[in-house]
Short mmCIF file of C-alpha atoms and ligand atoms in Angstrom, two decimals:
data_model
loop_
_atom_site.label_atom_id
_atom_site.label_comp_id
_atom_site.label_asym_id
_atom_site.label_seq_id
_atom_site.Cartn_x
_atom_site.Cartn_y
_atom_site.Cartn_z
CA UNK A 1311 -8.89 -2.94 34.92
CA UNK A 1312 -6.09 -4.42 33.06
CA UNK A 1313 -7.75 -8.06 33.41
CA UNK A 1314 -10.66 -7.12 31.80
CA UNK A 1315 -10.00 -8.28 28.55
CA UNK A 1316 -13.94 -7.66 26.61
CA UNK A 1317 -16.71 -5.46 26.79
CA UNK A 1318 -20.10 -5.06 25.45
CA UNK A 1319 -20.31 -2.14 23.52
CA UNK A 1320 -22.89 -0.86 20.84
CA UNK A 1321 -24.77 -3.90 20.21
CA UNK A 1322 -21.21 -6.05 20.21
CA UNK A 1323 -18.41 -7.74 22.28
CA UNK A 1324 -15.13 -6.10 21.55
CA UNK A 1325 -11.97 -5.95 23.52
CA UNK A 1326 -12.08 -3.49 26.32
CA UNK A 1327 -9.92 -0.88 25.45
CA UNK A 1328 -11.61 -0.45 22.22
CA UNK A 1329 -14.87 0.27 23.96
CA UNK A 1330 -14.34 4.37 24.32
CA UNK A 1331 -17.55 6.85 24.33
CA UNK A 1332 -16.67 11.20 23.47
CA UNK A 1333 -16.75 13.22 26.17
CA UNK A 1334 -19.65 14.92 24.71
CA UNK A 1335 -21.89 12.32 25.58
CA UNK A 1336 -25.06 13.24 27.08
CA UNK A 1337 -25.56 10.69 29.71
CA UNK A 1338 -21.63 11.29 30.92
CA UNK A 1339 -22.47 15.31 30.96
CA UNK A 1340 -25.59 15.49 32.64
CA UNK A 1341 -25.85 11.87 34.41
CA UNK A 1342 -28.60 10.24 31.91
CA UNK A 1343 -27.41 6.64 32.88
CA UNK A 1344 -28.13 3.92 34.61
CA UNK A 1345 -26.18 1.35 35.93
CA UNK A 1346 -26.46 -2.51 37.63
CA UNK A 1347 -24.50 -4.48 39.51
CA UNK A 1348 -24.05 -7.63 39.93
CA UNK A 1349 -21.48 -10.59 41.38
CA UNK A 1350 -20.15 -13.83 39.81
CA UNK A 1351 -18.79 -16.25 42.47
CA UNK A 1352 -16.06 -18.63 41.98
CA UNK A 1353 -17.03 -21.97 42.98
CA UNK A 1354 -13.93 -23.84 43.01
CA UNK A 1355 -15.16 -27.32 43.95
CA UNK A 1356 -17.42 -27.26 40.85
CA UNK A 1357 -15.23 -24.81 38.60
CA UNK A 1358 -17.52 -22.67 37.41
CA UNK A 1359 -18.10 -19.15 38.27
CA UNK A 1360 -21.96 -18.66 39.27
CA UNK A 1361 -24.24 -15.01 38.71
CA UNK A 1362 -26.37 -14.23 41.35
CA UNK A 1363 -29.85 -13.57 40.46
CA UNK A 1364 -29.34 -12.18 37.21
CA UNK A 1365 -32.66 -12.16 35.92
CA UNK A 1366 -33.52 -10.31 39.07
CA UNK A 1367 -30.52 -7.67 38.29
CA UNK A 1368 -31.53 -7.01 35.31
CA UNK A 1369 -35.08 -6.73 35.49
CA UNK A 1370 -34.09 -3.49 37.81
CA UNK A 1371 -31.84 -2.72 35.20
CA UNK A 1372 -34.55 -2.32 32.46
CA UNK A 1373 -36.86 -0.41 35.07
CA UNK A 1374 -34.46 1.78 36.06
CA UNK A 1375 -34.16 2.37 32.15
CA UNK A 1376 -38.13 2.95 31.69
CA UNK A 1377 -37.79 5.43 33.95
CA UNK A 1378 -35.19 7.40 31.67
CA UNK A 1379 -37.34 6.95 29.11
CA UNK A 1380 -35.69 4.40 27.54
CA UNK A 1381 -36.37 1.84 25.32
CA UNK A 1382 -33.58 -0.58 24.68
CA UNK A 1383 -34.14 -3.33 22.38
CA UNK A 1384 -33.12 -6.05 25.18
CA UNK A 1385 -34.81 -8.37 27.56
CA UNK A 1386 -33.41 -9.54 30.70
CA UNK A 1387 -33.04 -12.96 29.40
CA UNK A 1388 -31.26 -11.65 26.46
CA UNK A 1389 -29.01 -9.00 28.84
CA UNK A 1390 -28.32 -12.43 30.71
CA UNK A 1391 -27.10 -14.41 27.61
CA UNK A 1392 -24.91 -11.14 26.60
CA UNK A 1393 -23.42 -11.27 30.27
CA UNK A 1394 -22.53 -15.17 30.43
CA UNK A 1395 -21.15 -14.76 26.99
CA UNK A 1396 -18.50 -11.72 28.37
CA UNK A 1397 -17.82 -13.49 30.99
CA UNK A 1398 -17.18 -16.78 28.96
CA UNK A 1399 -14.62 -14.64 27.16
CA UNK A 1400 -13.15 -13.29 30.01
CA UNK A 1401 -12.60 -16.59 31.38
CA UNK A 1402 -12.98 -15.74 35.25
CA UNK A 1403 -11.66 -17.92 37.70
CA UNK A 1404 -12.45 -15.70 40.85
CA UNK A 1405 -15.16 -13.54 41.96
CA UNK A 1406 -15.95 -10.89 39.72
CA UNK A 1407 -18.14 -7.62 39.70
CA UNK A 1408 -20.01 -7.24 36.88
CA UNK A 1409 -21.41 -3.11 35.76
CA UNK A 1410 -23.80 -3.08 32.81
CA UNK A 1411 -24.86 0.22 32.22
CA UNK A 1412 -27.49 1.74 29.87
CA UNK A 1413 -26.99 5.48 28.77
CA UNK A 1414 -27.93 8.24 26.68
CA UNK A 1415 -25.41 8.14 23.63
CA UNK A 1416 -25.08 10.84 21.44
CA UNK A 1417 -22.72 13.70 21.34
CA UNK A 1418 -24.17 16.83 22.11
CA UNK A 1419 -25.59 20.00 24.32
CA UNK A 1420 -29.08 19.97 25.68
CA UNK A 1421 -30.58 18.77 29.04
CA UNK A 1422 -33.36 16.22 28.33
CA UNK A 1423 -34.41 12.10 27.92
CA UNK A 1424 -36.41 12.31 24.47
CA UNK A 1425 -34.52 11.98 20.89
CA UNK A 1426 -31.61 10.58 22.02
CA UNK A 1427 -30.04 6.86 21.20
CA UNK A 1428 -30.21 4.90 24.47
CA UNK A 1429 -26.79 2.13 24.23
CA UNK A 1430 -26.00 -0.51 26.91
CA UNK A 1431 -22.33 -1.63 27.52
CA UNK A 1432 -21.24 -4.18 29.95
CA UNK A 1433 -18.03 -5.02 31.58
CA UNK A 1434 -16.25 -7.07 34.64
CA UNK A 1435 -13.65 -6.61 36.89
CA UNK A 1436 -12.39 -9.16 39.55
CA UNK A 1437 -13.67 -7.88 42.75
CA UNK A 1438 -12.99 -9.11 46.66
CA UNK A 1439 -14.63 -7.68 49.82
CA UNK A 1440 -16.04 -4.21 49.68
CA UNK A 1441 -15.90 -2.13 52.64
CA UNK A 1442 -15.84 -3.64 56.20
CA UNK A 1443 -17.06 -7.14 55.77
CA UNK A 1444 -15.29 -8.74 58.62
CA UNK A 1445 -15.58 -7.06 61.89
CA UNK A 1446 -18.04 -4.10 62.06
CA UNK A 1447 -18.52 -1.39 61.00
CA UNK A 1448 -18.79 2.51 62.18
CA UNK A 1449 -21.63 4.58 60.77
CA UNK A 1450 -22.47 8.28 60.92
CA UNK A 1451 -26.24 9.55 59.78
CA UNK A 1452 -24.97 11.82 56.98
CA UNK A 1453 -26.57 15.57 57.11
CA UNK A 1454 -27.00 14.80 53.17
CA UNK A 1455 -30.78 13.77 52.77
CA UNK A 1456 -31.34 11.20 50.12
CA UNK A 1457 -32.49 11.71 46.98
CA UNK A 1458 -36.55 11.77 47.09
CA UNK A 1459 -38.79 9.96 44.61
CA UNK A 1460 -39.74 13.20 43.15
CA UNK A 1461 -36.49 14.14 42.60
CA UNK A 1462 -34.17 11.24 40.76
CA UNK A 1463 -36.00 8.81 42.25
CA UNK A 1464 -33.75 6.33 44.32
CA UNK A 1465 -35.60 3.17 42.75
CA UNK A 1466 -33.86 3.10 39.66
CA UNK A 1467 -30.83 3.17 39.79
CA UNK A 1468 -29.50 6.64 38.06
CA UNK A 1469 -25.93 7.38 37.54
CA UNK A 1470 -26.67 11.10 38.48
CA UNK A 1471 -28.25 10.29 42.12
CA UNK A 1472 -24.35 8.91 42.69
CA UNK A 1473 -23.46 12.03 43.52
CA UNK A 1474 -25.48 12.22 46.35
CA UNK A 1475 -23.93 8.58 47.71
CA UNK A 1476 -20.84 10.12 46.47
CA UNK A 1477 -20.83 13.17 49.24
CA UNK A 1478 -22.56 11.04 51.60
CA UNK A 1479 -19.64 8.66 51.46
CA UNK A 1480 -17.08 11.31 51.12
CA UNK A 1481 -18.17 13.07 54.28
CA UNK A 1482 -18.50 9.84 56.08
CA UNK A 1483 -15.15 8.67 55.40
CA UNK A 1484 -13.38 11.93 56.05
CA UNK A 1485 -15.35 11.54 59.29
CA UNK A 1486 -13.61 8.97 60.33
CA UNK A 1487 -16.50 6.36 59.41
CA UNK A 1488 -17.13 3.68 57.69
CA UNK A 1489 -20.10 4.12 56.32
CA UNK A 1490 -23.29 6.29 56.85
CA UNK A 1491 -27.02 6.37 57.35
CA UNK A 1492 -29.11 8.74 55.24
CA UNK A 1493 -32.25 10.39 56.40
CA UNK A 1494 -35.07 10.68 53.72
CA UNK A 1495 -36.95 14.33 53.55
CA UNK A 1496 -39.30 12.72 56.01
CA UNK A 1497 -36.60 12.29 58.31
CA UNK A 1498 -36.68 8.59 58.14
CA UNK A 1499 -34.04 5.83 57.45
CA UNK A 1500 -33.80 5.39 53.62
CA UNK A 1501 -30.42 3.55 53.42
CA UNK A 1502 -27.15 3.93 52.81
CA UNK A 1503 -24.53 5.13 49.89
CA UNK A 1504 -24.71 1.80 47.94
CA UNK A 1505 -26.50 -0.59 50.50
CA UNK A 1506 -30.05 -1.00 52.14
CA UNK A 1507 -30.59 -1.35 55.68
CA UNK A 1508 -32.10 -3.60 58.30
CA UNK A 1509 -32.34 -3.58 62.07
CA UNK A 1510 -33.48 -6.16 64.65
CA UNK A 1511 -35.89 -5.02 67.45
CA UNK A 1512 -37.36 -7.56 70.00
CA UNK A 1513 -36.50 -10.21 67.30
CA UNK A 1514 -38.17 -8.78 64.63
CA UNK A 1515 -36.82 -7.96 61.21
CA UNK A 1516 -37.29 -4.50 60.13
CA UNK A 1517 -36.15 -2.72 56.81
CA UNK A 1518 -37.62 0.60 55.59
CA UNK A 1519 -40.91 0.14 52.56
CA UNK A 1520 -40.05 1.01 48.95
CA UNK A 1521 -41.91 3.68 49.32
CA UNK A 1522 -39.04 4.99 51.71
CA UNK A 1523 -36.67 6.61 49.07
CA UNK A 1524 -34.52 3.28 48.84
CA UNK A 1525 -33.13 1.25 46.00
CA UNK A 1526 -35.29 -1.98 45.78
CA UNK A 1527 -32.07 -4.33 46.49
CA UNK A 1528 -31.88 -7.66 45.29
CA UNK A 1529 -30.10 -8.76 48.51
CA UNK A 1530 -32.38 -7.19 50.37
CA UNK A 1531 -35.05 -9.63 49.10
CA UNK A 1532 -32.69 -11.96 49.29
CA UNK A 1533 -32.38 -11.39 53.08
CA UNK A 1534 -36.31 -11.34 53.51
CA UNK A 1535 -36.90 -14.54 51.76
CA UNK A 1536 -34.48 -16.36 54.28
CA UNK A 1537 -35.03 -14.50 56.90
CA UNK A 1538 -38.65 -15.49 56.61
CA UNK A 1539 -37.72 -19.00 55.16
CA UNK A 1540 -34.95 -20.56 56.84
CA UNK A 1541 -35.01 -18.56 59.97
CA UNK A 1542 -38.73 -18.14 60.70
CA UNK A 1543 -38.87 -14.31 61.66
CA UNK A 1544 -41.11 -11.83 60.98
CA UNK A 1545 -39.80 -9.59 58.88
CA UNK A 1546 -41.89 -6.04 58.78
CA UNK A 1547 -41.60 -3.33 55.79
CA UNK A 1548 -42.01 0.28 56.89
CA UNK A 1549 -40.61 3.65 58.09
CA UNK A 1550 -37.51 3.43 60.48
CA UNK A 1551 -36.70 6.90 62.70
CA UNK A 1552 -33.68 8.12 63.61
CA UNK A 1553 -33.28 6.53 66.83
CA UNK A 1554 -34.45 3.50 66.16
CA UNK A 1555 -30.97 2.67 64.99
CA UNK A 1556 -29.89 3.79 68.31
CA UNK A 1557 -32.16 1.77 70.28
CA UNK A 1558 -32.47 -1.31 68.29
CA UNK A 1559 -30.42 -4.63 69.09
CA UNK A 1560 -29.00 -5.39 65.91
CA UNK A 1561 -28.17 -3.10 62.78
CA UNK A 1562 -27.05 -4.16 59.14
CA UNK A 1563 -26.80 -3.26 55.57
CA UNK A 1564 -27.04 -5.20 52.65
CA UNK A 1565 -25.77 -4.77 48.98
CA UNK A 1566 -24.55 -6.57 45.82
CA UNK A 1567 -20.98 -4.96 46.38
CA UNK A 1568 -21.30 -4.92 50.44
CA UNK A 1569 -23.12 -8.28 50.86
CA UNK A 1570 -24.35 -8.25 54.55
CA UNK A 1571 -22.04 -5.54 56.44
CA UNK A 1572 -22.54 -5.81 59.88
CA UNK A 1573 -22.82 -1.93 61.66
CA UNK A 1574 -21.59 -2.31 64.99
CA UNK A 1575 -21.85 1.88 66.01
CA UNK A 1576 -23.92 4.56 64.99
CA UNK A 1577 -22.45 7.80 65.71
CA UNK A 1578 -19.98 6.77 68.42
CA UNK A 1579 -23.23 4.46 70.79
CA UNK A 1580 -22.72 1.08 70.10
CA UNK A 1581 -26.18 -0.73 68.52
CA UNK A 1582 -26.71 -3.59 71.01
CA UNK A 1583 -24.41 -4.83 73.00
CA UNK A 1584 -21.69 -3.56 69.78
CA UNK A 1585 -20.72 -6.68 68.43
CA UNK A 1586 -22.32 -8.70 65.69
CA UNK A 1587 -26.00 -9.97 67.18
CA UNK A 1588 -27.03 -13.79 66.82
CA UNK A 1589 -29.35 -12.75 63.72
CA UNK A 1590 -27.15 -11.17 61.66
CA UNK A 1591 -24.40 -13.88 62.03
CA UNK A 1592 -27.12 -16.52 61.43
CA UNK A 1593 -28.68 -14.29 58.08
CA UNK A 1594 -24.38 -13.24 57.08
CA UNK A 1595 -23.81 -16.90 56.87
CA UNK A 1596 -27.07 -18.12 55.06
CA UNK A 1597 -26.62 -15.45 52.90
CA UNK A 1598 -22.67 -16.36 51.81
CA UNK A 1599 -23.64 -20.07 51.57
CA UNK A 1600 -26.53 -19.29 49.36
CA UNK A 1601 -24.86 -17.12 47.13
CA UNK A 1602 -21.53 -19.60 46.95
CA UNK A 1603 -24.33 -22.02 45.19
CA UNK A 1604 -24.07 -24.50 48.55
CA UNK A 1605 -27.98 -24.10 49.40
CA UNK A 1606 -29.51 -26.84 46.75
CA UNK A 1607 -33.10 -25.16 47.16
CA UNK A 1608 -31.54 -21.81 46.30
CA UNK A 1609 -29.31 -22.80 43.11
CA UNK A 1610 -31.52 -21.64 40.38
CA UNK A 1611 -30.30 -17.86 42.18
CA UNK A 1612 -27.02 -19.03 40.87
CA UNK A 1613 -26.38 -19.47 36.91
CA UNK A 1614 -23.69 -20.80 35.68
CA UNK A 1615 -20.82 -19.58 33.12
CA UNK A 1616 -20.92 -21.20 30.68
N1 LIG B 178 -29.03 1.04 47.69
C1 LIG B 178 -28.23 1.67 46.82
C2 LIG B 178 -28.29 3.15 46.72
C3 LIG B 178 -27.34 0.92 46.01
O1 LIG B 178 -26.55 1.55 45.14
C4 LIG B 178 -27.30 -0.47 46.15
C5 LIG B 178 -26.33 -1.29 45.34
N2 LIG B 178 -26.86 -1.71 44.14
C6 LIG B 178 -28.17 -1.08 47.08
C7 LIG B 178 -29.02 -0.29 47.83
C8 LIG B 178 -28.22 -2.58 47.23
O2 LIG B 178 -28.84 -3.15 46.11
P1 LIG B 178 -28.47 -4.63 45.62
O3 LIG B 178 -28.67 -5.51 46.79
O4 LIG B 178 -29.41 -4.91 44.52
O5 LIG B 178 -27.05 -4.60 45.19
#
């Protein structure tokens, strides 16, 4: 963290270290937060480090905060401006991750989301690859279920449902994985611990609903716009079993932080013939173009520092 120089904190920019919250704080105690995430790419031909779909990001962001009962005084053009501004600051000159994060703020005991101050803060930290981005990787289907809509609901994105990523990805790792597969209470294929997933069958495209306990990605709807777009498949929305990501040809999974992770086992069986399948290469590569700001009809995804 040491190159993070600024911070948004309580309505302001300030220098990082100054940006400190008690330990009493509600959202910290009892997981009344919600975070984004989102990537700045360094575009060294042009100089300028570009945001992916931040408008997108942070409309998420404020839902995610309506669901908490929020109600910040911010819009996601104005979360945008605050965000370009930090990272103006900061002065980037690589990738970066960027974590805005919206939380109940005051000091305090009691479990609840009404009369409490809701505060946003916002910081970046230079971030590479996460997880295995070059050759595949090795999933397990965790025997965690995901968090259900009527539980923290997965769609927003709620600091306290981490902790069910959290042992998901614990377990998987300790496992021996890379990564895992989590089964919704219907038994179906919500996603995984930070990243949605998508499988080939017979050339189709096929990613579980919304209505399938998932976060609604924005590089998931990335990958359905080109998929559909620039590649000409048909992409299909609904439930995914079990062993369906057994059977199918190709298997992936898609985040902010992960960007398109190709899964090359599931459980010790190879998916396909276990290296990465002609779609996925052809959507990986689209997909790292596009957000590099190199696909003209896709650069208003990419806004610029500055
Ligand atoms: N699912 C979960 C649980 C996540 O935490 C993330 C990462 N934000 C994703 C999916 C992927 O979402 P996005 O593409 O918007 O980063």
């Amino acid at each position: 963290m040491e190159q993070t120089t600024h911070a948004y904190f309580e309505g302001k920019i300030i220098p990082f270290t100054d940006a400190k919250i008690s330990i009493a704080t509600h959202g910290l105690n009892y997981g009344t937060a919600a975070f984004g995430g989102l990537r700045g790419y360094w575009n060294d031909d042009k100089k300028k480090l570009f945001i992916f779909r931040p408008m997108d990001h942070y409309r998420r962001f404020m839902l995610s905060a309506k669901i908490l009962a929020m109600d910040l005084p911010h819009t996601p053009e104005s979360l945008t401006r605050i965000t370009l501004d930090l990272l103006k600051l900061d002065n980037w000159q690589q990738d970066v991750y960027v974590r805005p994060l919206c939380y109940k703020a005051d000091a305090g005991i009691g479990v609840r989301l009404h009369d409490l101050r809701d505060e946003v803060s916002i910081f970046a930290i230079p971030f590479g690859a996460y997880g295995k981005n070059e050759d595949g990787a090795h999933v397990t289907m965790s025997s965690w279920r995901r968090v259900d809509d009527n539980v923290i609901p997965a769609r927003g994105k709620i600091s306290g449902a981490y902790a069910n990523s959290a042992l998901i990805k614990t377990d998987a790792i300790k496992a021996g994985f890379d990564e895992a597969l989590v089964l919704d209470h219907n038994g179906h294929i919500s996603e995984g611990t930070a990243m949605n997933v998508f499988m080939v069958r017979d050339g189709v495209l096929i990613t579980p609903s919304v209505s399938d306990n998932i976060l609604e990605g924005i590089t998931r709807r990335t990958i359905i716009e080109l998929a559909k777009k620039d590649l000409g498949l048909e992409v299909v929305e609904r439930s995914i079993d079990r062993t369906e990501a057994i059977v199918c040809d190709e298997l992936f999974m898609t985040g902010t932080a992960a960007q398109v992770m190709v899964v090359t086992s599931v459980d010790h069986r190879s998916v396909g013939d276990g290296k990465m399948g002609p779609i996925t290469a052809r959507l990986r590569d689209l997909f790292n173009e596009v957000v590099h700001g190199r696909v003209e009809k896709y650069n208003h995804w990419n806004v610029a520092v500055e």
